[in-house]
PDB file of C-alpha atoms in Angstrom:
ATOM      1  CA  UNK P 130      -9.676  -8.275  -4.812  1.00  0.00           C
ATOM      2  CA  UNK P 131      -8.428 -11.250  -6.634  1.00  0.00           C
ATOM      3  CA  UNK P 132      -5.319 -10.624  -8.979  1.00  0.00           C
ATOM      4  CA  UNK P 133      -7.243 -12.344 -11.817  1.00  0.00           C
ATOM      5  CA  UNK P 134      -9.537  -9.379 -11.683  1.00  0.00           C
ATOM      6  CA  UNK P 135      -6.848  -6.611 -11.514  1.00  0.00           C
ATOM      7  CA  UNK P 136      -4.518  -8.255 -14.244  1.00  0.00           C
ATOM      8  CA  UNK P 137      -6.374  -6.803 -17.310  1.00  0.00           C
ATOM      9  CA  UNK P 138      -6.388  -3.211 -15.828  1.00  0.00           C
ATOM     10  CA  UNK P 139      -2.655  -3.621 -14.945  1.00  0.00           C
ATOM     11  CA  UNK P 140      -1.773  -4.560 -18.702  1.00  0.00           C
ATOM     12  CA  UNK P 141      -3.741  -1.489 -19.632  1.00  0.00           C
ATOM     13  CA  UNK P 142      -2.071   0.702 -17.444  1.00  0.00           C
ATOM     14  CA  UNK P 143       1.134  -0.827 -18.775  1.00  0.00           C
ATOM     15  CA  UNK P 144      -0.031  -0.110 -22.394  1.00  0.00           C
ATOM     16  CA  UNK P 145      -1.185   3.612 -21.582  1.00  0.00           C
ATOM     17  CA  UNK P 146       2.701   4.319 -20.086  1.00  0.00           C
ATOM     18  CA  UNK P 147       4.034   2.935 -23.088  1.00  0.00           C
ATOM     19  CA  UNK P 148       1.956   5.140 -25.092  1.00  0.00           C
ATOM     20  CA  UNK P 149       3.069   8.257 -22.965  1.00  0.00           C
ATOM     21  CA  UNK P 150       6.812   7.390 -23.236  1.00  0.00           C
ATOM     22  CA  UNK P 151       6.202   6.414 -26.998  1.00  0.00           C
ATOM     23  CA  UNK P 152       7.956   2.942 -26.513  1.00  0.00           C
ATOM     24  CA  UNK P 153       7.976  -0.141 -28.355  1.00  0.00           C
ATOM     25  CA  UNK P 154       4.690  -2.365 -27.408  1.00  0.00           C
ATOM     26  CA  UNK P 155       7.284  -4.982 -25.788  1.00  0.00           C
ATOM     27  CA  UNK P 156       9.516  -2.272 -24.005  1.00  0.00           C
ATOM     28  CA  UNK P 157       9.964  -2.937 -20.127  1.00  0.00           C
ATOM     29  CA  UNK P 158       7.670  -0.481 -18.206  1.00  0.00           C
ATOM     30  CA  UNK P 159       9.716  -0.239 -14.950  1.00  0.00           C
ATOM     31  CA  UNK P 160      11.651   2.302 -15.620  1.00  0.00           C
ATOM     32  CA  UNK P 161       8.668   4.385 -17.180  1.00  0.00           C
ATOM     33  CA  UNK P 162       7.067   3.832 -13.587  1.00  0.00           C
ATOM     34  CA  UNK P 163      10.358   5.094 -11.690  1.00  0.00           C
ATOM     35  CA  UNK P 164      10.853   8.120 -14.333  1.00  0.00           C
ATOM     36  CA  UNK P 165       7.616   9.434 -13.751  1.00  0.00           C
ATOM     37  CA  UNK P 166       7.226   8.522 -10.222  1.00  0.00           C
ATOM     38  CA  UNK P 167       3.743   6.612 -11.182  1.00  0.00           C
ATOM     39  CA  UNK P 168       2.650   3.863  -8.925  1.00  0.00           C
ATOM     40  CA  UNK P 169       1.492   0.755 -10.154  1.00  0.00           C
ATOM     41  CA  UNK P 170      -2.069  -0.250 -10.125  1.00  0.00           C
ATOM     42  CA  UNK P 171      -1.641  -2.712  -7.244  1.00  0.00           C
ATOM     43  CA  UNK P 172       0.401  -0.276  -5.348  1.00  0.00           C
ATOM     44  CA  UNK P 173      -2.337   2.660  -5.875  1.00  0.00           C
ATOM     45  CA  UNK P 174      -4.994   0.631  -4.137  1.00  0.00           C
ATOM     46  CA  UNK P 175      -2.285  -0.211  -1.266  1.00  0.00           C
ATOM     47  CA  UNK P 176      -1.471   3.551  -1.419  1.00  0.00           C
ATOM     48  CA  UNK P 177      -5.099   4.435  -0.536  1.00  0.00           C
ATOM     49  CA  UNK P 178      -5.479   1.453   1.813  1.00  0.00           C
ATOM     50  CA  UNK P 179      -2.687   2.568   4.176  1.00  0.00           C
ATOM     51  CA  UNK P 180      -4.035   6.347   4.047  1.00  0.00           C
ATOM     52  CA  UNK P 181      -7.126   4.557   6.087  1.00  0.00           C
ATOM     53  CA  UNK P 182      -5.294   2.947   8.234  1.00  0.00           C
ATOM     54  CA  UNK P 183      -2.741   6.247   9.056  1.00  0.00           C
ATOM     55  CA  UNK P 184      -5.886   7.943   9.847  1.00  0.00           C
ATOM     56  CA  UNK P 185      -6.894   5.128  12.066  1.00  0.00           C
ATOM     57  CA  UNK P 186      -3.577   5.141  13.950  1.00  0.00           C
ATOM     58  CA  UNK P 187      -4.009   8.984  14.362  1.00  0.00           C
ATOM     59  CA  UNK P 188      -7.501   8.016  15.766  1.00  0.00           C
ATOM     60  CA  UNK P 189      -8.995  10.491  13.143  1.00  0.00           C
ATOM     61  CA  UNK P 190     -11.566   8.175  11.283  1.00  0.00           C
ATOM     62  CA  UNK P 191     -15.251   8.312  12.057  1.00  0.00           C
ATOM     63  CA  UNK P 192     -16.026   6.093  15.008  1.00  0.00           C
ATOM     64  CA  UNK P 193     -18.126   3.640  13.022  1.00  0.00           C
ATOM     65  CA  UNK P 194     -14.712   3.083  11.291  1.00  0.00           C
ATOM     66  CA  UNK P 195     -12.463   3.323  13.824  1.00  0.00           C
ATOM     67  CA  UNK P 196     -13.985   0.509  15.855  1.00  0.00           C
ATOM     68  CA  UNK P 197     -12.493  -1.759  13.097  1.00  0.00           C
ATOM     69  CA  UNK P 198      -8.828  -1.043  13.959  1.00  0.00           C
ATOM     70  CA  UNK P 199      -7.808  -2.382  17.253  1.00  0.00           C
ATOM     71  CA  UNK P 200      -4.528  -1.446  18.950  1.00  0.00           C
ATOM     72  CA  UNK P 201      -2.172  -4.039  19.969  1.00  0.00           C
ATOM     73  CA  UNK P 202      -2.329  -4.736  23.562  1.00  0.00           C
ATOM     74  CA  UNK P 203       1.085  -3.826  24.664  1.00  0.00           C
ATOM     75  CA  UNK P 204       2.161  -5.417  27.999  1.00  0.00           C
ATOM     76  CA  UNK P 205       5.474  -4.719  27.890  1.00  0.00           C
ATOM     77  CA  UNK P 206       7.801  -2.428  26.007  1.00  0.00           C
ATOM     78  CA  UNK P 207       7.882  -3.202  22.426  1.00  0.00           C
ATOM     79  CA  UNK P 208       9.908  -1.621  19.457  1.00  0.00           C
ATOM     80  CA  UNK P 209       7.087  -1.590  17.300  1.00  0.00           C
ATOM     81  CA  UNK P 210       3.774   0.127  19.489  1.00  0.00           C
ATOM     82  CA  UNK P 211       2.274   1.331  16.451  1.00  0.00           C
ATOM     83  CA  UNK P 212       1.046  -2.252  14.870  1.00  0.00           C
ATOM     84  CA  UNK P 213      -2.494  -3.117  15.053  1.00  0.00           C
ATOM     85  CA  UNK P 214      -4.006  -6.217  16.029  1.00  0.00           C
ATOM     86  CA  UNK P 215      -4.418  -8.878  13.146  1.00  0.00           C
ATOM     87  CA  UNK P 216      -7.572 -10.680  12.993  1.00  0.00           C
ATOM     88  CA  UNK P 217      -8.179 -14.339  12.043  1.00  0.00           C
ATOM     89  CA  UNK P 218     -10.112 -14.790   9.074  1.00  0.00           C
ATOM     90  CA  UNK P 219     -11.863 -17.920   7.320  1.00  0.00           C
ATOM     91  CA  UNK P 220     -12.420 -17.013   3.725  1.00  0.00           C
ATOM     92  CA  UNK P 221     -10.089 -15.477   0.954  1.00  0.00           C
ATOM     93  CA  UNK P 222     -12.559 -12.781   0.455  1.00  0.00           C
ATOM     94  CA  UNK P 223     -12.373 -11.603   3.764  1.00  0.00           C
ATOM     95  CA  UNK P 224      -8.562 -11.125   3.708  1.00  0.00           C
ATOM     96  CA  UNK P 225      -9.204  -8.314   0.868  1.00  0.00           C
ATOM     97  CA  UNK P 226     -11.122  -6.115   3.340  1.00  0.00           C
ATOM     98  CA  UNK P 227      -9.206  -3.055   4.635  1.00  0.00           C
ATOM     99  CA  UNK P 228      -9.682  -4.127   8.024  1.00  0.00           C
ATOM    100  CA  UNK P 229      -7.213  -7.275   7.398  1.00  0.00           C
ATOM    101  CA  UNK P 230      -5.408  -6.396   4.115  1.00  0.00           C
ATOM    102  CA  UNK P 231      -5.017  -2.516   5.638  1.00  0.00           C
ATOM    103  CA  UNK P 232      -3.583  -3.580   8.839  1.00  0.00           C
ATOM    104  CA  UNK P 233      -1.135  -6.452   7.229  1.00  0.00           C
ATOM    105  CA  UNK P 234       0.215  -3.477   5.021  1.00  0.00           C
ATOM    106  CA  UNK P 235       0.490  -1.474   7.933  1.00  0.00           C
ATOM    107  CA  UNK P 236       2.185  -3.606  10.161  1.00  0.00           C
ATOM    108  CA  UNK P 237       4.720  -4.267   7.409  1.00  0.00           C
ATOM    109  CA  UNK P 238       5.552  -0.828   6.840  1.00  0.00           C
ATOM    110  CA  UNK P 239       9.118   0.709   8.314  1.00  0.00           C
ATOM    111  CA  UNK P 240       8.789   3.050  11.258  1.00  0.00           C
ATOM    112  CA  UNK P 241      10.310   5.692   9.178  1.00  0.00           C
ATOM    113  CA  UNK P 242       6.915   5.600   7.115  1.00  0.00           C
ATOM    114  CA  UNK P 243       4.253   4.955   9.635  1.00  0.00           C
ATOM    115  CA  UNK P 244       5.908   7.355  12.229  1.00  0.00           C
ATOM    116  CA  UNK P 245       5.288  10.350   9.975  1.00  0.00           C
ATOM    117  CA  UNK P 246       3.900  13.566  11.515  1.00  0.00           C
ATOM    118  CA  UNK P 247       1.198  14.583   8.860  1.00  0.00           C
ATOM    119  CA  UNK P 248      -0.781  12.691   6.138  1.00  0.00           C
ATOM    120  CA  UNK P 249       1.156  14.555   3.499  1.00  0.00           C
ATOM    121  CA  UNK P 250       4.349  13.662   4.772  1.00  0.00           C
ATOM    122  CA  UNK P 251       3.098   9.987   5.014  1.00  0.00           C
ATOM    123  CA  UNK P 252       2.190   9.915   1.235  1.00  0.00           C
ATOM    124  CA  UNK P 253       5.350  11.183   0.232  1.00  0.00           C
ATOM    125  CA  UNK P 254       7.551   8.770   2.464  1.00  0.00           C
ATOM    126  CA  UNK P 255       4.954   5.653   1.160  1.00  0.00           C
ATOM    127  CA  UNK P 256       5.287   6.788  -2.221  1.00  0.00           C
ATOM    128  CA  UNK P 257       9.033   7.127  -2.164  1.00  0.00           C
ATOM    129  CA  UNK P 258       9.191   3.581  -0.544  1.00  0.00           C
ATOM    130  CA  UNK P 259       7.287   1.842  -3.313  1.00  0.00           C
ATOM    131  CA  UNK P 260       9.375   3.891  -5.986  1.00  0.00           C
ATOM    132  CA  UNK P 261      12.504   2.424  -4.453  1.00  0.00           C
ATOM    133  CA  UNK P 262      11.267  -1.099  -4.735  1.00  0.00           C
ATOM    134  CA  UNK P 263      10.709  -0.766  -8.307  1.00  0.00           C
ATOM    135  CA  UNK P 264      14.390   0.613  -8.704  1.00  0.00           C
ATOM    136  CA  UNK P 265      15.458  -2.658  -6.675  1.00  0.00           C
ATOM    137  CA  UNK P 266      13.337  -4.607  -9.511  1.00  0.00           C
ATOM    138  CA  UNK P 267      15.397  -3.288 -12.202  1.00  0.00           C
TER     139      UNK P 267
END
C-alpha cells in the first residue's frame, strides 16, 4: 500500500516499543528493534511477501497462485538462475501486488537468503539480514 497508509501504524509501533522498553517518548527506536529482534511494520509486510515468493520458487504454491510467478528464461548460464521475470505495469496500485512487489523484493535478495534449503532456514536468514540493515542505520 502507499507509505501514507502505513505511516500511522508505524508511529503506533514505535510508541509501543518505547513503552515496552520504558524509554522516553522521543527516544530513537532503532536499537530497541535490534535488541528485541523485532521487525519494523514495513519489513513485516515484506517478510510475509517474500515467504510467498520462496514457496513459488520451490513450486509449493497451489497452481492458481503459481502461474502468477514466471521463471526467468535462461538462454545461457547466468549467476542468478533463481530470479523471476519482472512484469511491466501501468499503475502504481498494481505495483503493490505480490506478483510485482514480491518479485522485486525476491530478485533483490542475496543468494545466501534465496538459496536456503528450507522455509524455516529462509525465515531465519531473512530476519538476520533485515536486523543487520538496522545496525547499519545506527
